[in-house]
Coordinates of C-alpha atoms in Angstrom, one line a residue:
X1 CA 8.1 38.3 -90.9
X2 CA 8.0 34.9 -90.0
X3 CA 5.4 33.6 -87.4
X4 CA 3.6 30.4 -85.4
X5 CA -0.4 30.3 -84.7
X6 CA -1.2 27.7 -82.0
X7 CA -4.6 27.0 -81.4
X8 CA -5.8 25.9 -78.0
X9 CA -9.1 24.3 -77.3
X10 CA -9.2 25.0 -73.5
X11 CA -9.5 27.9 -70.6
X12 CA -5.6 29.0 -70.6
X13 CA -5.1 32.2 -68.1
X14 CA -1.4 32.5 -69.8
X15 CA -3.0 33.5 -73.1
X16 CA -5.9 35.5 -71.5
X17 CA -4.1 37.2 -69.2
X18 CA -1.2 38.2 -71.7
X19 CA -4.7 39.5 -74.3
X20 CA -5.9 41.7 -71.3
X21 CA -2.7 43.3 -70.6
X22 CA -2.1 44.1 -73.9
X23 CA -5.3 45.7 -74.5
X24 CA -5.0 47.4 -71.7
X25 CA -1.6 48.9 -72.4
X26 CA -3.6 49.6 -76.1
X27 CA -6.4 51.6 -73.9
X28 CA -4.1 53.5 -71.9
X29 CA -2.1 54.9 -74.3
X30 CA -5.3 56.2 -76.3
X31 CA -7.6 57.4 -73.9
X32 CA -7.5 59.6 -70.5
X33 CA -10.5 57.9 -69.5
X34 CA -9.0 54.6 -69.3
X35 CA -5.7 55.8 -67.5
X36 CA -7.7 57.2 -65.0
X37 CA -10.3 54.5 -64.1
X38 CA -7.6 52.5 -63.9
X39 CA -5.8 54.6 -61.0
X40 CA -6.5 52.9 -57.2
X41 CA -10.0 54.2 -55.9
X42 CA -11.4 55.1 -59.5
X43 CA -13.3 52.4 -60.0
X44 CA -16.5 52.8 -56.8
X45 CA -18.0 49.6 -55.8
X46 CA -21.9 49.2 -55.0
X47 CA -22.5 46.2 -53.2
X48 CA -25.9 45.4 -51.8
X49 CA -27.5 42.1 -50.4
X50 CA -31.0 41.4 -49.1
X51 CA -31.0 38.5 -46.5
X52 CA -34.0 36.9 -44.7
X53 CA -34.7 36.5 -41.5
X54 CA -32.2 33.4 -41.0
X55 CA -29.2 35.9 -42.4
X56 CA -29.8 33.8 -46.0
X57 CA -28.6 35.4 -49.3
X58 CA -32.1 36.1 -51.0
X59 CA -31.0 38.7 -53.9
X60 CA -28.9 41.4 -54.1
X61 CA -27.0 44.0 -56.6
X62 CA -23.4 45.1 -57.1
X63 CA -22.0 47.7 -59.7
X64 CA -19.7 50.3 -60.0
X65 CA -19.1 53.9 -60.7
X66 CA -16.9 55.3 -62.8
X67 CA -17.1 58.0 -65.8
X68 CA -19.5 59.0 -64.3
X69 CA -21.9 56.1 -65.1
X70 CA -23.2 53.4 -62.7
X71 CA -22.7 50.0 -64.1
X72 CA -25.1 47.5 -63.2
X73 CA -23.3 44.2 -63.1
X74 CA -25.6 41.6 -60.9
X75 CA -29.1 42.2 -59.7
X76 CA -31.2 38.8 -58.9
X77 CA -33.5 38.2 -56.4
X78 CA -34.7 34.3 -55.1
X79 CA -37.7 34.1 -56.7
X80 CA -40.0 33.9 -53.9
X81 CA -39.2 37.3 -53.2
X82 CA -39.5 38.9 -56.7
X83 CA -42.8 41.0 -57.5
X84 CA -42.8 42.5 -54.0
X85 CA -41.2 46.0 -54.7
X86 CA -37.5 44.9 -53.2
X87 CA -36.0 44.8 -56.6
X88 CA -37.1 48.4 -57.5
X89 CA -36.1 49.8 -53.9
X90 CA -32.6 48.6 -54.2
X91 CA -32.3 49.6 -57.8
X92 CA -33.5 52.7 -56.6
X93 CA -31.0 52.7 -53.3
X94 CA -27.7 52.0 -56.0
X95 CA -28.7 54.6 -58.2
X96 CA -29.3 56.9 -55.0
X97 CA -25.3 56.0 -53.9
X98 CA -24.2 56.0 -57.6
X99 CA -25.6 60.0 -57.7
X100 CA -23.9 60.9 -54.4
X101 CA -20.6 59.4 -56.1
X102 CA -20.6 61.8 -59.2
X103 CA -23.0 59.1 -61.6
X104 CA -25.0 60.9 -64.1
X105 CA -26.5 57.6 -66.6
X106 CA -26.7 54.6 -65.3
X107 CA -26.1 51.4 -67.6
X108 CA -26.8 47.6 -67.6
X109 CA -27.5 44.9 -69.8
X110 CA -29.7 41.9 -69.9
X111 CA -31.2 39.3 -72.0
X112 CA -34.6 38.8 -72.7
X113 CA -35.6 36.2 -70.6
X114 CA -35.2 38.4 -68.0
X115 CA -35.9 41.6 -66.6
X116 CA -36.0 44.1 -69.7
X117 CA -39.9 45.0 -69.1
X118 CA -39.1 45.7 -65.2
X119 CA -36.0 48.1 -66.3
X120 CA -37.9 49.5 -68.9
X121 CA -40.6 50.6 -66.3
X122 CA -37.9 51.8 -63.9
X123 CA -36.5 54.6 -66.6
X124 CA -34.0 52.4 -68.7
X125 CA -34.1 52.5 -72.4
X126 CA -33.0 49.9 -74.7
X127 CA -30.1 51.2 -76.9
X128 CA -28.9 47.7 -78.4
X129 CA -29.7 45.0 -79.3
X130 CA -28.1 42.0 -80.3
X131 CA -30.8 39.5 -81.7
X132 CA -30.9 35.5 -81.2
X133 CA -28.0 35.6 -78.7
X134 CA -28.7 33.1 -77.5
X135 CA -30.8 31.3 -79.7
X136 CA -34.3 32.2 -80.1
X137 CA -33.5 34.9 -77.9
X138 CA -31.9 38.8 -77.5
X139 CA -29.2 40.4 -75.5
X140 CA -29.8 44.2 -74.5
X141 CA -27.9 47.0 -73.7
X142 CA -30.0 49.5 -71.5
X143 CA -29.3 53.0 -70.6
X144 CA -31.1 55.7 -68.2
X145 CA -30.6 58.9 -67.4
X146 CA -29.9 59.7 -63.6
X147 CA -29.9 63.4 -63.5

């Protein structure tokens, strides 16, 4: 079976967008789960923002719910208004929504110059690790129960 490998040093949305269809396709055919989540509506958005008294952006959190997990995706906050209990109300406030949508773990990940300590104290455990990514450093997968 003859064949061609072309390397390409650059961003090309032909190639990546023929890789995800094709693994999707792949994840369809063997799994329920992923034939379902992919169905319109399966997939339930959380989107929250904080603003200050000027309407500004100052922090917010989006995720989604599905499997019934809540995926944390984004959760910053500007950092004058970090340490001030917002962060853990609106962590609190998704997993509240994710609950009402069927969510039953919630899961996230960050690195470790971030906030593992503060979702360590909220409930989340670490269950992976992936050390000096990126160097010096570590990458973690955290999981909490939400029920």
């Amino acid at each position: 079976m003859p064949y061609i490998i072309e390397v390409v040093l650059e961003k090309n949305a032909e190639i990546s967008s023929f890789l995800n269809k094709m693994i999707r396709d792949f994840n369809n055919e063997h799994s329920i789960h992923h034939r379902k989540v992919r169905r319109e509506g399966s997939k339930q958005p959380i989107n929250i923002i904080v603003m200050d008294e000027d309407k500004k952006w100052v922090g917010g959190i989006t995720a989604e719910v599905y499997w019934e997990w809540l995926e944390i995706n984004k959760f910053w906050f500007d950092e004058k208004y970090r340490g001030k209990g917002l962060g853990g109300l609106l962590l609190e406030e998704t997993e509240r929504i994710a609950i009402d949508k069927g969510a039953k773990k919630a899961l996230l990940t960050t690195y470790e110059f971030q906030a593992r300590s503060f979702y360590e104290k909220k409930g989340y455990e670490v269950v992976g690790e992936v050390k000096d990514y990126p160097p010096g450093s570590s990458y973690y997968t955290l999981v909490k129960s939400l029920i």
